[in-house]
Coordinates of C-alpha atoms and ligand atoms in Angstrom, one line a residue:
Chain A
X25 CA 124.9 155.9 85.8
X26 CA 123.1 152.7 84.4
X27 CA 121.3 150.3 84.8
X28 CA 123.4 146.7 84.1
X29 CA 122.0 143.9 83.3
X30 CA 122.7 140.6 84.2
X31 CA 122.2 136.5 84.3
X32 CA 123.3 134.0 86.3
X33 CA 123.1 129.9 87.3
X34 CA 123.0 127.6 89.9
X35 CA 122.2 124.2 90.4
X36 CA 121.6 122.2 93.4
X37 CA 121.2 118.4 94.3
X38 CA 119.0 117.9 97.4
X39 CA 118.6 114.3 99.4
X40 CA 115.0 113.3 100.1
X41 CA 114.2 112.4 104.0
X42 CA 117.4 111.7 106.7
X43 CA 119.0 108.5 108.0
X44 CA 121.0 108.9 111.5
X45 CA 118.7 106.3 113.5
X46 CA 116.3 105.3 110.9
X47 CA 113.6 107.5 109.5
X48 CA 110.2 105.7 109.6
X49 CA 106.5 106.9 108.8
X50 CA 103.2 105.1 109.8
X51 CA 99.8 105.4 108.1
X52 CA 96.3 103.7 108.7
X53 CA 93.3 103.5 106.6
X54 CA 89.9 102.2 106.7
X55 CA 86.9 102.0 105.6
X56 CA 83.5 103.7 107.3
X57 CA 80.5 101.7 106.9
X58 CA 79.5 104.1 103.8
X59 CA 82.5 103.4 102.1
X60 CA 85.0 106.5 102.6
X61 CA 88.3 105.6 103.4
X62 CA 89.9 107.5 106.1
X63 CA 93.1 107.4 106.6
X64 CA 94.8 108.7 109.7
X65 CA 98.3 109.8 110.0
X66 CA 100.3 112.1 112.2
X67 CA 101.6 113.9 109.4
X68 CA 100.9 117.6 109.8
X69 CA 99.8 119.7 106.7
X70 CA 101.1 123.2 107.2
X71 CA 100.5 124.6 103.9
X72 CA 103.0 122.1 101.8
X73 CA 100.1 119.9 100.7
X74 CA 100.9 116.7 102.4
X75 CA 96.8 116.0 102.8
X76 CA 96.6 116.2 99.2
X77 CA 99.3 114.1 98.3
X78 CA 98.5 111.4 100.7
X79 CA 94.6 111.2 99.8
X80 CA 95.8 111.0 95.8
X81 CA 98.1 108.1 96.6
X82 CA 95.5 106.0 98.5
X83 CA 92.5 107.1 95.5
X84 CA 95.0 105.6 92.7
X85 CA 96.2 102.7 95.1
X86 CA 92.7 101.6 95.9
X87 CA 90.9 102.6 92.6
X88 CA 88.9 104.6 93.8
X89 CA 87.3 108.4 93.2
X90 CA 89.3 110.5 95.4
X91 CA 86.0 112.0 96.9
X92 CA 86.5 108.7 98.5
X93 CA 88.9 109.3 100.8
X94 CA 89.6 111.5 104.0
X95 CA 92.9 112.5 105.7
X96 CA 92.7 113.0 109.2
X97 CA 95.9 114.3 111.1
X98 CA 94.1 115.1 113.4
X99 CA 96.5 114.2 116.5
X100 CA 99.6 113.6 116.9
X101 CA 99.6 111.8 120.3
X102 CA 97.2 109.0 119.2
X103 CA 98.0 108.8 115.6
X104 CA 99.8 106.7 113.8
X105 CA 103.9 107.7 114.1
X106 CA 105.5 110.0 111.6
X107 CA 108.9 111.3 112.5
X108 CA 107.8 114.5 110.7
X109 CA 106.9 116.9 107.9
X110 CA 111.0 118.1 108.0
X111 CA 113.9 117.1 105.3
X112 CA 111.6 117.4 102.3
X113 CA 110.3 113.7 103.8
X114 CA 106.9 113.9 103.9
X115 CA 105.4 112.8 100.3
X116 CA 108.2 110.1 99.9
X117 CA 107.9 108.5 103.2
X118 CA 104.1 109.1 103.9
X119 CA 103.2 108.6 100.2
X120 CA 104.9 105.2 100.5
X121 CA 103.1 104.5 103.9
X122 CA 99.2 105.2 102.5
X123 CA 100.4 103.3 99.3
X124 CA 101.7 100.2 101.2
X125 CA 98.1 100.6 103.9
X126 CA 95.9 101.3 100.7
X127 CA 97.3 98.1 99.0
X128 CA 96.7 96.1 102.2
X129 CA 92.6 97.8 102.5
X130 CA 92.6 97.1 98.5
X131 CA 93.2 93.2 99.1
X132 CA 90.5 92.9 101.8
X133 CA 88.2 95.0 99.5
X134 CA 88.6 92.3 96.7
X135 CA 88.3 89.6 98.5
X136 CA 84.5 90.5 100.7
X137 CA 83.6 91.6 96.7
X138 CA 84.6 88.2 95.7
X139 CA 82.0 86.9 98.6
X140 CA 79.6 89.3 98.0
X141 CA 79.3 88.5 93.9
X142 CA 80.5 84.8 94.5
X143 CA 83.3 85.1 92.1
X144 CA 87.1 84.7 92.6
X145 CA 88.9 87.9 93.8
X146 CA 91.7 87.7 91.1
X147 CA 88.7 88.4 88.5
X148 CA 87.9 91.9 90.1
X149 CA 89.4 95.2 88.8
X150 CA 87.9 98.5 90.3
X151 CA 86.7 101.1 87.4
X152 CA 88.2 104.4 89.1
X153 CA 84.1 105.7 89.7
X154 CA 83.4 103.7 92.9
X155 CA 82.4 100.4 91.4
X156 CA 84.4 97.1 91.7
X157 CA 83.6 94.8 88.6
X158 CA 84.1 91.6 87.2
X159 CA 86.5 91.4 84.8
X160 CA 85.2 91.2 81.2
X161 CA 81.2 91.0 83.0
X162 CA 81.2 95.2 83.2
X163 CA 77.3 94.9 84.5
X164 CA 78.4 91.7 87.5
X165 CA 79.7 94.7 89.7
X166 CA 79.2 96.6 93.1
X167 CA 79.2 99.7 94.6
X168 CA 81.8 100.7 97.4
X169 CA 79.3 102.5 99.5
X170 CA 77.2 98.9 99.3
X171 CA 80.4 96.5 99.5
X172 CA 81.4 98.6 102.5
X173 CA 78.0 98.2 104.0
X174 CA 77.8 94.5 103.3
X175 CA 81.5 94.2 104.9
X176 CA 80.4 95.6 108.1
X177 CA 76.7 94.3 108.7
X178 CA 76.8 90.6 106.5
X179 CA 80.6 89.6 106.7
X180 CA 81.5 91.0 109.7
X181 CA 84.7 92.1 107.5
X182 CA 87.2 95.6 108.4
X183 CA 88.5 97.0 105.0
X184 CA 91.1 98.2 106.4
X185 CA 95.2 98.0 106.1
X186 CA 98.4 99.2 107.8
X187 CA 101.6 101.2 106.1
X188 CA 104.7 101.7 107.1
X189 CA 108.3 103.2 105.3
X190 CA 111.3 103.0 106.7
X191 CA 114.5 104.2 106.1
X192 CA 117.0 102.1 107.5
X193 CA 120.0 103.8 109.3
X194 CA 123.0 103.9 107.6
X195 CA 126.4 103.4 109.4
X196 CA 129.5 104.9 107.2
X197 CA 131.5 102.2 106.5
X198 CA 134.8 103.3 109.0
X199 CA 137.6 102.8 106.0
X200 CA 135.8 104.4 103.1
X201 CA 133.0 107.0 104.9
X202 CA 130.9 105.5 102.5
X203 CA 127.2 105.0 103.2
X204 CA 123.6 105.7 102.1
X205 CA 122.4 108.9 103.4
X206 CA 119.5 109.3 102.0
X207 CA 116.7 107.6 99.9
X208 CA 117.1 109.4 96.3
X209 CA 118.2 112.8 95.3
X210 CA 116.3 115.7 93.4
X211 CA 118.2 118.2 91.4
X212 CA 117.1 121.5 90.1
X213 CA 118.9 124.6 88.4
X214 CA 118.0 128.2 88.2
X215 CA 118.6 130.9 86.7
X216 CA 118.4 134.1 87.1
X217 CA 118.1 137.6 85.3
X218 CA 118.7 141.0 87.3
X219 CA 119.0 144.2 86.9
X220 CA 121.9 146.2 88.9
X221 CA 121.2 150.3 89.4
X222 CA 125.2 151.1 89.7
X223 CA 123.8 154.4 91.1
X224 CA 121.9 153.2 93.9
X225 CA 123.1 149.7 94.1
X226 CA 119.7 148.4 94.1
X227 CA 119.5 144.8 92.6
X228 CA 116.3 143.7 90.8
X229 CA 115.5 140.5 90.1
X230 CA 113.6 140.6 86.2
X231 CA 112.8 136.6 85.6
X232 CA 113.7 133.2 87.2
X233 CA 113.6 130.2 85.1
X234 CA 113.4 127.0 87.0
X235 CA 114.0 123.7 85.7
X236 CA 113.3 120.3 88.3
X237 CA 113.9 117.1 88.6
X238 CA 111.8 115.4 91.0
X239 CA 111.3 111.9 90.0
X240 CA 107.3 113.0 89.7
X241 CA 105.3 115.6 90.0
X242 CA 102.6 114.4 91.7
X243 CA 100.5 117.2 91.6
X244 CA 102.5 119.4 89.0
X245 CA 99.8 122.3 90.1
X246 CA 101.0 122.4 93.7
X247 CA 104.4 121.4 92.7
X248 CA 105.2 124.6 90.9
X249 CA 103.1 126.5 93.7
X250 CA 105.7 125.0 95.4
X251 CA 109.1 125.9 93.4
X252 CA 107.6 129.6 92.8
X253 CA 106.9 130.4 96.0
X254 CA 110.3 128.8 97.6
X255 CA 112.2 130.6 94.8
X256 CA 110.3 134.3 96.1
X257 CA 111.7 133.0 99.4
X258 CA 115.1 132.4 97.8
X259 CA 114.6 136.0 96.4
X260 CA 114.0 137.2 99.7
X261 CA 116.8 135.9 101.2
X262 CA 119.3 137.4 98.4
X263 CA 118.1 140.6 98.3
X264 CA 116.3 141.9 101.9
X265 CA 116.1 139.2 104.8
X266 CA 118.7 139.8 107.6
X267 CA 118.5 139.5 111.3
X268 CA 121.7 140.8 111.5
X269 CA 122.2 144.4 109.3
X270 CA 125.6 145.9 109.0
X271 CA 124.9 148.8 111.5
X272 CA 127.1 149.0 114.2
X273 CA 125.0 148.1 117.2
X274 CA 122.5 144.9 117.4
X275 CA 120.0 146.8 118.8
X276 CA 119.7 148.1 115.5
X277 CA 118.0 145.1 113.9
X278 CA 115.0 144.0 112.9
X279 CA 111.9 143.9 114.9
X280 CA 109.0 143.4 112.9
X281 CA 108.1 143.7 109.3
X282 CA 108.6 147.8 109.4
X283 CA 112.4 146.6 109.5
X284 CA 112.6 142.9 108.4
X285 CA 112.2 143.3 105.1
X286 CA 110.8 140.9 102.6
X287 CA 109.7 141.1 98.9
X288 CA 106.2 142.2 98.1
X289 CA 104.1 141.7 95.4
X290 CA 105.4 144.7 93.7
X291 CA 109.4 143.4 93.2
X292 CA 108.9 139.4 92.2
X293 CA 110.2 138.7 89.2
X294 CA 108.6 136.8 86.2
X295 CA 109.0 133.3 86.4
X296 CA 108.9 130.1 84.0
X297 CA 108.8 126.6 85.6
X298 CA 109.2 123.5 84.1
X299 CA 109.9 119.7 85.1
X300 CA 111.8 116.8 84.4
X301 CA 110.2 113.5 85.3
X302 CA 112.7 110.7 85.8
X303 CA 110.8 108.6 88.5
X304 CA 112.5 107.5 91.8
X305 CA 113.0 103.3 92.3
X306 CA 111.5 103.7 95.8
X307 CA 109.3 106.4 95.2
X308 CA 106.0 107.0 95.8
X309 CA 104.7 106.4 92.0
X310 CA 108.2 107.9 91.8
X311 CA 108.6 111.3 93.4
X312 CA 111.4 112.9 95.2
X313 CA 111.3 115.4 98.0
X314 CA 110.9 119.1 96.8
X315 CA 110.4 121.1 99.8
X316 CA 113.1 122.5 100.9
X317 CA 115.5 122.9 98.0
X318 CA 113.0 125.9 96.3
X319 CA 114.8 128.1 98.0
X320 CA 117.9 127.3 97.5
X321 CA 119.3 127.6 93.7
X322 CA 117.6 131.1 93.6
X323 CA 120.4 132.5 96.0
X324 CA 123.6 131.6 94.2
X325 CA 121.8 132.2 90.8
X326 CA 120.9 136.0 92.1
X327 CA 124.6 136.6 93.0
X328 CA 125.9 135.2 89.7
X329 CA 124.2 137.9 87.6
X330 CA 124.8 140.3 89.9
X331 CA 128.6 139.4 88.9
X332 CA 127.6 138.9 85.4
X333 CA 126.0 142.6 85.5
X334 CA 128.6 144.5 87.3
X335 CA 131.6 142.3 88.6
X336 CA 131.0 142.6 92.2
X337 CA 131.3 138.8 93.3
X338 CA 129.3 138.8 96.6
X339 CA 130.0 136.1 99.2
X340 CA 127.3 137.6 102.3
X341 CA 124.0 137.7 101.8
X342 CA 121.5 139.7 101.1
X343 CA 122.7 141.4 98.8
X344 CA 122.2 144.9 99.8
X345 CA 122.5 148.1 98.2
X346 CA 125.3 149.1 100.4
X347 CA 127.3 145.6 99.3
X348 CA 126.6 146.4 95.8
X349 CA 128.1 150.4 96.1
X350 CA 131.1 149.5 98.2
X351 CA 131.9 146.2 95.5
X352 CA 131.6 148.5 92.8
X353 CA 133.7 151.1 94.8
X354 CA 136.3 148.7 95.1
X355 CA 136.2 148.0 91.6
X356 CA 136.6 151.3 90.2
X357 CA 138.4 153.3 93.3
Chain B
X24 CA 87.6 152.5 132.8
X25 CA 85.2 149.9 132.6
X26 CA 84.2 147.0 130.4
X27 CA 81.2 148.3 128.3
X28 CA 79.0 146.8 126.1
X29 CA 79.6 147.2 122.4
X30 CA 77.0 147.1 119.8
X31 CA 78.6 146.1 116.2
X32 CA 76.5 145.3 112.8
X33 CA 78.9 142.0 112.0
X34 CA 78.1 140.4 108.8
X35 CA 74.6 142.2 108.5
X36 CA 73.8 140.5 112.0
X37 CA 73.2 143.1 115.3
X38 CA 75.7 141.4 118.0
X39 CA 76.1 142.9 121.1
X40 CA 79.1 142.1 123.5
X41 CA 81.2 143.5 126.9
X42 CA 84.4 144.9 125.5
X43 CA 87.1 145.1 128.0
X44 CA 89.2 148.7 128.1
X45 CA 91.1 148.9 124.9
X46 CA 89.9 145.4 123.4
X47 CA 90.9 145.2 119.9
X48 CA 88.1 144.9 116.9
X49 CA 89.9 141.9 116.1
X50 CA 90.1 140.5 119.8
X51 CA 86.7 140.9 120.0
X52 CA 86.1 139.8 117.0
X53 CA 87.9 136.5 117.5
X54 CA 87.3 136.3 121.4
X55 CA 83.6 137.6 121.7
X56 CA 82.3 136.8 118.9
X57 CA 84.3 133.5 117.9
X58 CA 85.0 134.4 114.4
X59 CA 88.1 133.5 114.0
X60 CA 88.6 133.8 110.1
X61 CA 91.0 137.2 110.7
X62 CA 94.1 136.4 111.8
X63 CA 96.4 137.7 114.7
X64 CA 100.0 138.1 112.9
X65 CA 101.7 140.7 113.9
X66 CA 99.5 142.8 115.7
X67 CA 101.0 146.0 114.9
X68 CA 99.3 146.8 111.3
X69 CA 102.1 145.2 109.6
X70 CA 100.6 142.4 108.0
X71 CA 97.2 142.3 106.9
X72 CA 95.8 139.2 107.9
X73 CA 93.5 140.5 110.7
X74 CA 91.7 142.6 107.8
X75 CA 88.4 143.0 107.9
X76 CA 85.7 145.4 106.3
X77 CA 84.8 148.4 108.2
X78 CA 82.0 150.4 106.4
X79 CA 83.1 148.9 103.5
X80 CA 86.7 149.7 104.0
X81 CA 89.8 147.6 104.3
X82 CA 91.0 147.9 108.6
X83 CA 93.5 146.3 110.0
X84 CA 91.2 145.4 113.1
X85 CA 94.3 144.5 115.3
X86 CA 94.7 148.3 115.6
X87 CA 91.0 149.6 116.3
X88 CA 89.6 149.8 119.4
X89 CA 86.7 148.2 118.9
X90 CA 84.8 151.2 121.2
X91 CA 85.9 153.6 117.9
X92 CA 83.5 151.7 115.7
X93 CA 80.6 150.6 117.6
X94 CA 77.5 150.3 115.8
X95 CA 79.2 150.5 112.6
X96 CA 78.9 147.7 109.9
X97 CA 81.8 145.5 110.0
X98 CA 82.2 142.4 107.3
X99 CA 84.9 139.4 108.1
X100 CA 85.4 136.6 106.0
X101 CA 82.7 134.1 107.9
X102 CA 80.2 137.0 105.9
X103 CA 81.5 136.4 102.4
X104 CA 80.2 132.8 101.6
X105 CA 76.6 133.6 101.1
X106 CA 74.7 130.7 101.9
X107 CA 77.1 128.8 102.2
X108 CA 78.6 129.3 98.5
X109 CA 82.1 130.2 98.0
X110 CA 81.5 133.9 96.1
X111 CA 83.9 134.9 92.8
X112 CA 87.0 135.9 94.9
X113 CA 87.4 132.7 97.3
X114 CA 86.1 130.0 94.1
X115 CA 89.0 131.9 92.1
X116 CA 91.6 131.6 94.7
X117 CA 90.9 127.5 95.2
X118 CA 91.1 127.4 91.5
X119 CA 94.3 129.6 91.0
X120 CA 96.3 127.8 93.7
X121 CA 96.2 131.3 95.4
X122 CA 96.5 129.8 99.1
X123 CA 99.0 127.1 101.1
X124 CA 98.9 127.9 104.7
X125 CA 95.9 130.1 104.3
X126 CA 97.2 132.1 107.1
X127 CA 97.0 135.1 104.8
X128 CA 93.8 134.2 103.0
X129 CA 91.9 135.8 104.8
X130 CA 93.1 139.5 105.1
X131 CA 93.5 139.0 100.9
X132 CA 90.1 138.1 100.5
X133 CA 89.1 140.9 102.3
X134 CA 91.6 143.3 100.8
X135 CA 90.3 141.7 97.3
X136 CA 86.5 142.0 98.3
X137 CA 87.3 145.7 99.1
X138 CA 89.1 146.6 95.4
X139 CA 86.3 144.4 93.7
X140 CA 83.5 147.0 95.7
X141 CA 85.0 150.3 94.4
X142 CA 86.6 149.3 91.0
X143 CA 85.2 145.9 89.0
X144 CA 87.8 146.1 86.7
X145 CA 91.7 146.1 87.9
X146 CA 94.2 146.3 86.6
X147 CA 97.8 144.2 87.8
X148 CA 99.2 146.9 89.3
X149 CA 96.0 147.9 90.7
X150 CA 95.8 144.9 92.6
X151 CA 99.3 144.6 93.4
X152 CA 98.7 147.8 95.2
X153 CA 95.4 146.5 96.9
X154 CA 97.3 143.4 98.7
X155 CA 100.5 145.4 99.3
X156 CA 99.7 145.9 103.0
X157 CA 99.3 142.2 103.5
X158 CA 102.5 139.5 103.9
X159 CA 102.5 136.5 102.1
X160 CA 105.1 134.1 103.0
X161 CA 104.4 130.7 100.9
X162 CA 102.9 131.9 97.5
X163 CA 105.4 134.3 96.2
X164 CA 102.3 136.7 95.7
X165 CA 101.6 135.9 92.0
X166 CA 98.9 133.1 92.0
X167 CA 96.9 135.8 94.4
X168 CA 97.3 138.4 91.9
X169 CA 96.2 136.5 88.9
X170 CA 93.5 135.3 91.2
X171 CA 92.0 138.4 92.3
X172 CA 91.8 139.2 88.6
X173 CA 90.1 136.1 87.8
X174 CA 87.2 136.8 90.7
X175 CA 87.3 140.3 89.0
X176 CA 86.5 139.0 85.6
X177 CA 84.2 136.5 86.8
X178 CA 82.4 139.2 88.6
X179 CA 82.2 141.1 85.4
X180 CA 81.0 138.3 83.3
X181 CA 78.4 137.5 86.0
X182 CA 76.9 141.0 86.6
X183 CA 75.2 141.3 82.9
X184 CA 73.8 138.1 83.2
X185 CA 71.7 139.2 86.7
X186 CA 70.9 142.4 85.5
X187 CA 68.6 140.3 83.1
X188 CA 67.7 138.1 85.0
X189 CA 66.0 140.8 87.8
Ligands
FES428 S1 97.7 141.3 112.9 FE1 96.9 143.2 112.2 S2 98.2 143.8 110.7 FE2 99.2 142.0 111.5
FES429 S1 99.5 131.2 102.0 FE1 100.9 131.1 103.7 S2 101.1 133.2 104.2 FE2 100.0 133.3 102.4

């Protein structure tokens, strides 16, 4: 009667966005007269942070504060087209859409500055506080909220531009099935620490260390809120979540969360998260996708110190108490 | 039986509403009152996201008829911000990455207001106790944890500081 210790690895590769037909995203951005940039999108934000990500994209593109700039996604009927917040898409596509509409608003921004100061737009840098400047003349300068004022009621200008990315469809080639699947890959690796009760055949999972690779962490804050939590959902999916349990009749399953059982904040495990940072060619300021693949690593890392712990080598998941008992049974007789 | 009116103190504020036979504390909450900041999840008591504060006391208001508690005192999230100002428990969640969704936020504000009433000083397991009633499905639990213990210390470091001040 012990309690056996255990570690285990896994790795995983996971593609950022789809091909099949083509996998484009749309995003528009202008300015109001008081100088906020809004930029619209279709692009729903369901907890993974896309609003964030998009509205620090178009602040760094245009050089401007990010109190500057407002994401509306408000409706998908009128908006600009995404295909969707799906195949860990949404910061690499959308991210290169505001960056490619923010560049576009940036020109025009320059260029009424340019008529407003009388200077030539190629002179102007933006300072990052709201104020477009002459280069090397730090006090020849202007305001956004005035510039965007002047745009609308003197020069009759829109500071406004359009993005687009697009993924082009990629046909396998018929002789070799090669072909471009995706837009870039991230890769991450887990592992895991448990503790098996060879008694009970309860598993425990003590500590996760995660290590990613996601091109860039654009927001390393919400990127780890993102790997921690999608490695307690890999956690979940090891250990409790099922719809269908090993009891003889289907009726028998899970109906709600008296019987669907899931984690709480009394069984995660400790975990340490770190990243690598090898930006992505067509990234937006280099990141990968990194939805999805939280939840992955987790599972195969779980079952591998469950084998390191005990020997059972378990194929089904979760990883159940009973599966435990009747692997070690089989073990031992 | 027939609709009756109901009488509830909500957020310090007398509101007065007709309750259909067995309407919910959170339906009316939500339907009658239109403060929507507690959540219908499950509607069976099994995930905490319609909490709210009854007398002081965590409720999942999903299963009380609202007729059990009229003219009680009954706090929901919309009641927490005072003036406007986010208080110690939802500044330290924003800070401590404690919310994705938000579809739980809510019912662990609530839950976290409750522990912070009746014991200013928790510890972990404390508060892992206080929220365990309440699903979480993005965070992985942790950042709400450390944040609740954040508000609690903030609380602490604030309280002093009024006392003087008064
Ligand atoms: S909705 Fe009340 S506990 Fe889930
Ligand atoms: S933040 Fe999504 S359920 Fe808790």
């Amino acid at each position: 009667m012990a309690r056996l210790r255990g570690r285990g690895y896994a790795s995983v590769n996971y593609p950022t966005g789809m091909n099949l037909g083509g996998d484009p995203s749309q995003a528009l951005i202008h300015a109001t007269t008081t100088g906020t940039f809004v930029i619209s999108l279709s692009s729903v934000d369901l907890g993974q942070g896309i609003k964030t990500i998009a509205a620090q994209c178009a602040a760094e593109t245009l050089g401007l504060p990010i109190g500057n700039v407002l994401v509306d996604t408000a409706d998908t009927d009128t908006g600009p087209h995404c295909m969707g917040t799906f195949a860990s898409r949404g910061t690499h596509r959308v991210g290169n859409a505001v960056i490619m509409a923010a560049a576009e608003a940036r020109a025009v921004m320059l260029e009424v500055a340019a008529e407003e100061l009388e200077v030539d737009a190629g002179d102007l840098e933006t300072d990052g506080t709201g104020f477009i400047r002459l280069k090397g003349a730090q006090e020849k300068g202007i305001h956004i909220t005035d510039l965007a004022l002047a745009a609308h009621f003197k020069h009759g200008r829109t500071i406004s531009g359009r993005g687009i990315y697009l993924k082009e469809p990629s046909a396998p080639v018929p002789e070799t099935g090669e072909m471009d699947p995706d837009s870039c890959q991230a890769h991450a690796c887990t592992a895991a620490v448990v503790e098996v009760d060879d008694e009970t055949g309860v598993v425990e999972v003590l500590e996760l260390y995660n290590a990613y690779e996601v091109g860039r962490a654009l927001n390393p804050a919400m990127a780890t809120q993102q790997v921690e939590g999608g490695a307690w959902m890999g956690v979940s999916h090891a250990l409790f979540e099922t719809t269908e349990p090993y009891y003889p009749r289907r009726d028998h399953g899970p109906r709600d969360f008296a019987g669907y059982l899931m984690p709480g904040p009394a069984d995660i495990p400790l975990q340490h998260s770190l990243f690598l940072e090898r930006p992505a060619a067509n990234g937006p300021y280099g990141a990968k996708g990194i939805g999805e693949m939280t939840a992955n690593a987790p599972i195969p890392a779980i079952a591998n110190a469950i084998f390191d712990a005990c020997g059972v080598r378990l194929d089904t998941m979760p990883f159940t108490p009973e599966r435990v008992l009747r692997g070690l049974d089989a073990l031992h007789g | 039986m027939p609709s009756q009116i109901v009488s509830l103190v909500v957020n310090g504020e007398q509101r007065e509403f007709i309750a259909a036979p067995g309407a919910t504390l959170l339906a009316s909450l939500r339907e009658s009152l239109g403060l929507t900041a507690a959540k219908r999840g499950c509607a069976q008591g099994a995930c905490g996201t319609c909490t709210v504060l009854v007398d002081g006391r965590p409720e999942v208001s999903c299963l009380v008829a609202v007729e059990t508690v009229a003219g009680r005192s009954i706090r929901t999230l919309e009641g927490v911000a005072a003036g406007g100002e986010l208080d110690e428990v939802q500044s330290a969640f924003v800070d401590c990455f404690a919310t994705q969704c938000g579809f739980c936020t809510a019912g662990m504000i609530m839950v976290a207001e409750a522990l912070l009433d009746r014991n200013p000083d928790p510890s972990d397991e404390d508060v892992v106790e206080a929220i365990s009633g309440n699903v979480c499905r993005c965070t992985g639990y942790r950042p709400i944890v450390i944040a609740i213990l954040e508000a609690a210390r903030r609380r602490r470091e604030q309280a002093p500081q009024e006392v003087a001040s008064r």
